[in-house]
Amino acid sequence: MTKEIPPMPKPVMSPLVTERIWALPIGAAAVKFLSYLVFRSETGTGNLPSQQAMSVEYKVSPAAVSKLLDPLFELNVVLRTPSERSRRANSYSLHPLAARYESAEAMDDAFAQALDDMRSGKLPPLQLPEYQAVPPTQGAPKLRSVA
């Protein structure tokens, strides 16, 4: 008789990312890269690998990673802090409101702490648009018959 191993709980992802990613004022490449970052981040802390490791894993140059990170830094979705290991390096993490968590309760606790930290100035606020609905497209598409 084999003992069944219960399935591991799936991490809970922030609704700010999963439900609002379409509203981010960034290009498709940066949105795709953000999806990679959320997947690759440490559950609970949002810590990310080094820029060099990101470039190897994502199969792009370090300069391309830097370019993909820039709009995410501007929105404060990804936070950059000086590394404790090197004066020339940075550490990266997802904003607590964009990270993933072990459970809904852990996410609620982290969100409450993040809101307190934003109010006190310890954490920058996310710079996201406040769309209530999907933004309209830019006019009618220009379709042509190919027949």
XYZ file of C-alpha atoms in Angstrom:
147
model
C 0.000 0.000 0.000
C 1.540 3.256 -1.114
C 1.012 6.408 0.800
C -0.286 9.247 -1.348
C 1.553 12.518 -1.041
C -0.844 15.453 -0.840
C -0.370 17.997 -3.619
C 1.693 21.056 -2.813
C -0.434 24.189 -2.541
C -0.067 26.468 -5.526
C 1.281 29.930 -4.810
C -1.246 32.745 -4.752
C -0.444 35.459 -7.258
C -1.264 39.096 -6.731
C -4.434 40.184 -8.539
C -2.565 43.373 -9.446
C -0.482 41.248 -11.793
C -2.841 38.473 -12.820
C -5.927 40.623 -13.412
C -4.407 43.976 -14.377
C -1.355 43.102 -16.449
C -3.217 44.252 -19.595
C -3.438 47.759 -18.108
C 0.297 48.250 -17.716
C 1.565 51.036 -19.983
C 4.490 48.933 -21.222
C 5.241 46.999 -24.384
C 4.456 43.360 -25.013
C 8.081 42.284 -24.487
C 8.145 43.850 -21.001
C 4.785 42.248 -20.130
C 6.143 38.851 -21.181
C 9.318 39.489 -19.163
C 7.219 40.437 -16.117
C 5.422 37.100 -16.417
C 8.831 35.384 -16.352
C 9.852 37.448 -13.307
C 6.702 36.532 -11.376
C 7.272 32.858 -12.193
C 10.970 33.080 -11.281
C 10.564 35.121 -8.080
C 10.842 33.626 -4.616
C 7.421 32.972 -3.139
C 6.745 35.339 -0.253
C 9.694 37.688 -0.734
C 9.523 38.487 -4.435
C 13.322 38.248 -4.594
C 14.634 37.843 -8.112
C 17.832 36.360 -9.537
C 20.725 38.588 -10.530
C 20.593 40.435 -13.823
C 23.289 38.096 -15.149
C 21.261 35.015 -14.159
C 18.140 36.547 -15.734
C 19.995 37.050 -19.014
C 21.175 33.420 -19.052
C 17.757 31.990 -18.144
C 15.788 34.285 -20.456
C 18.369 33.757 -23.231
C 18.994 37.436 -23.950
C 21.949 39.736 -23.378
C 22.397 41.584 -20.071
C 21.736 44.811 -22.009
C 18.390 43.394 -23.193
C 17.475 42.465 -19.605
C 18.321 46.009 -18.546
C 16.078 47.402 -21.284
C 13.211 45.059 -20.275
C 13.597 46.028 -16.605
C 13.601 49.813 -17.189
C 9.812 50.274 -17.626
C 9.197 47.920 -14.685
C 11.475 50.083 -12.504
C 9.569 53.207 -13.592
C 6.291 51.614 -12.460
C 7.921 50.347 -9.237
C 6.744 46.832 -10.125
C 10.384 45.722 -9.840
C 12.472 47.296 -7.085
C 16.234 47.748 -7.259
C 18.399 47.978 -4.156
C 22.192 48.016 -3.787
C 23.517 44.496 -3.326
C 25.039 43.546 0.004
C 27.633 41.405 -1.834
C 29.057 43.935 -4.270
C 29.256 47.724 -4.466
C 28.690 47.611 -8.236
C 25.756 45.170 -8.248
C 22.070 45.541 -7.446
C 19.514 43.182 -5.971
C 16.074 42.964 -7.525
C 12.669 42.063 -6.136
C 9.056 42.372 -7.121
C 7.053 45.006 -5.293
C 5.163 43.242 -2.480
C 1.881 44.159 -4.183
C 3.052 42.321 -7.326
C 4.659 39.248 -5.755
C 3.280 35.750 -5.228
C 2.589 34.138 -1.871
C 2.097 30.739 -0.262
C -1.529 31.474 0.635
C -4.224 34.124 0.471
C -3.618 34.827 4.160
C 0.112 35.380 3.581
C -0.736 37.700 0.691
C -3.213 39.664 2.834
C -0.595 40.066 5.582
C 2.073 41.151 3.079
C -0.322 43.632 1.439
C -1.197 45.158 4.834
C 2.513 45.521 5.656
C 3.234 46.975 2.207
C 0.468 49.555 2.615
C 1.890 50.560 6.008
C 5.384 50.781 4.480
C 4.098 52.930 1.598
C 2.322 55.281 4.015
C 5.511 55.663 6.060
C 7.681 56.191 2.957
C 9.724 52.983 3.370
C 8.312 51.520 0.150
C 7.488 53.351 -3.082
C 3.906 53.032 -4.345
C 3.152 51.225 -7.580
C 2.756 53.634 -10.491
C -0.102 51.853 -12.259
C -2.961 53.376 -14.261
C -6.340 53.336 -12.583
C -8.407 51.842 -15.392
C -11.892 50.737 -14.380
C -12.309 48.750 -17.616
C -10.146 47.564 -20.465
C -8.933 50.693 -22.280
C -10.430 51.217 -25.741
C -8.417 50.287 -28.787
C -7.042 52.981 -31.044
C -9.771 53.102 -33.721
C -11.065 50.396 -36.002
C -8.512 47.911 -37.327
C -7.535 48.399 -40.935
C -8.429 45.053 -42.492
C -8.010 44.139 -46.140
C -9.233 41.211 -48.138
C -6.452 38.935 -49.307
C -8.645 37.036 -51.765
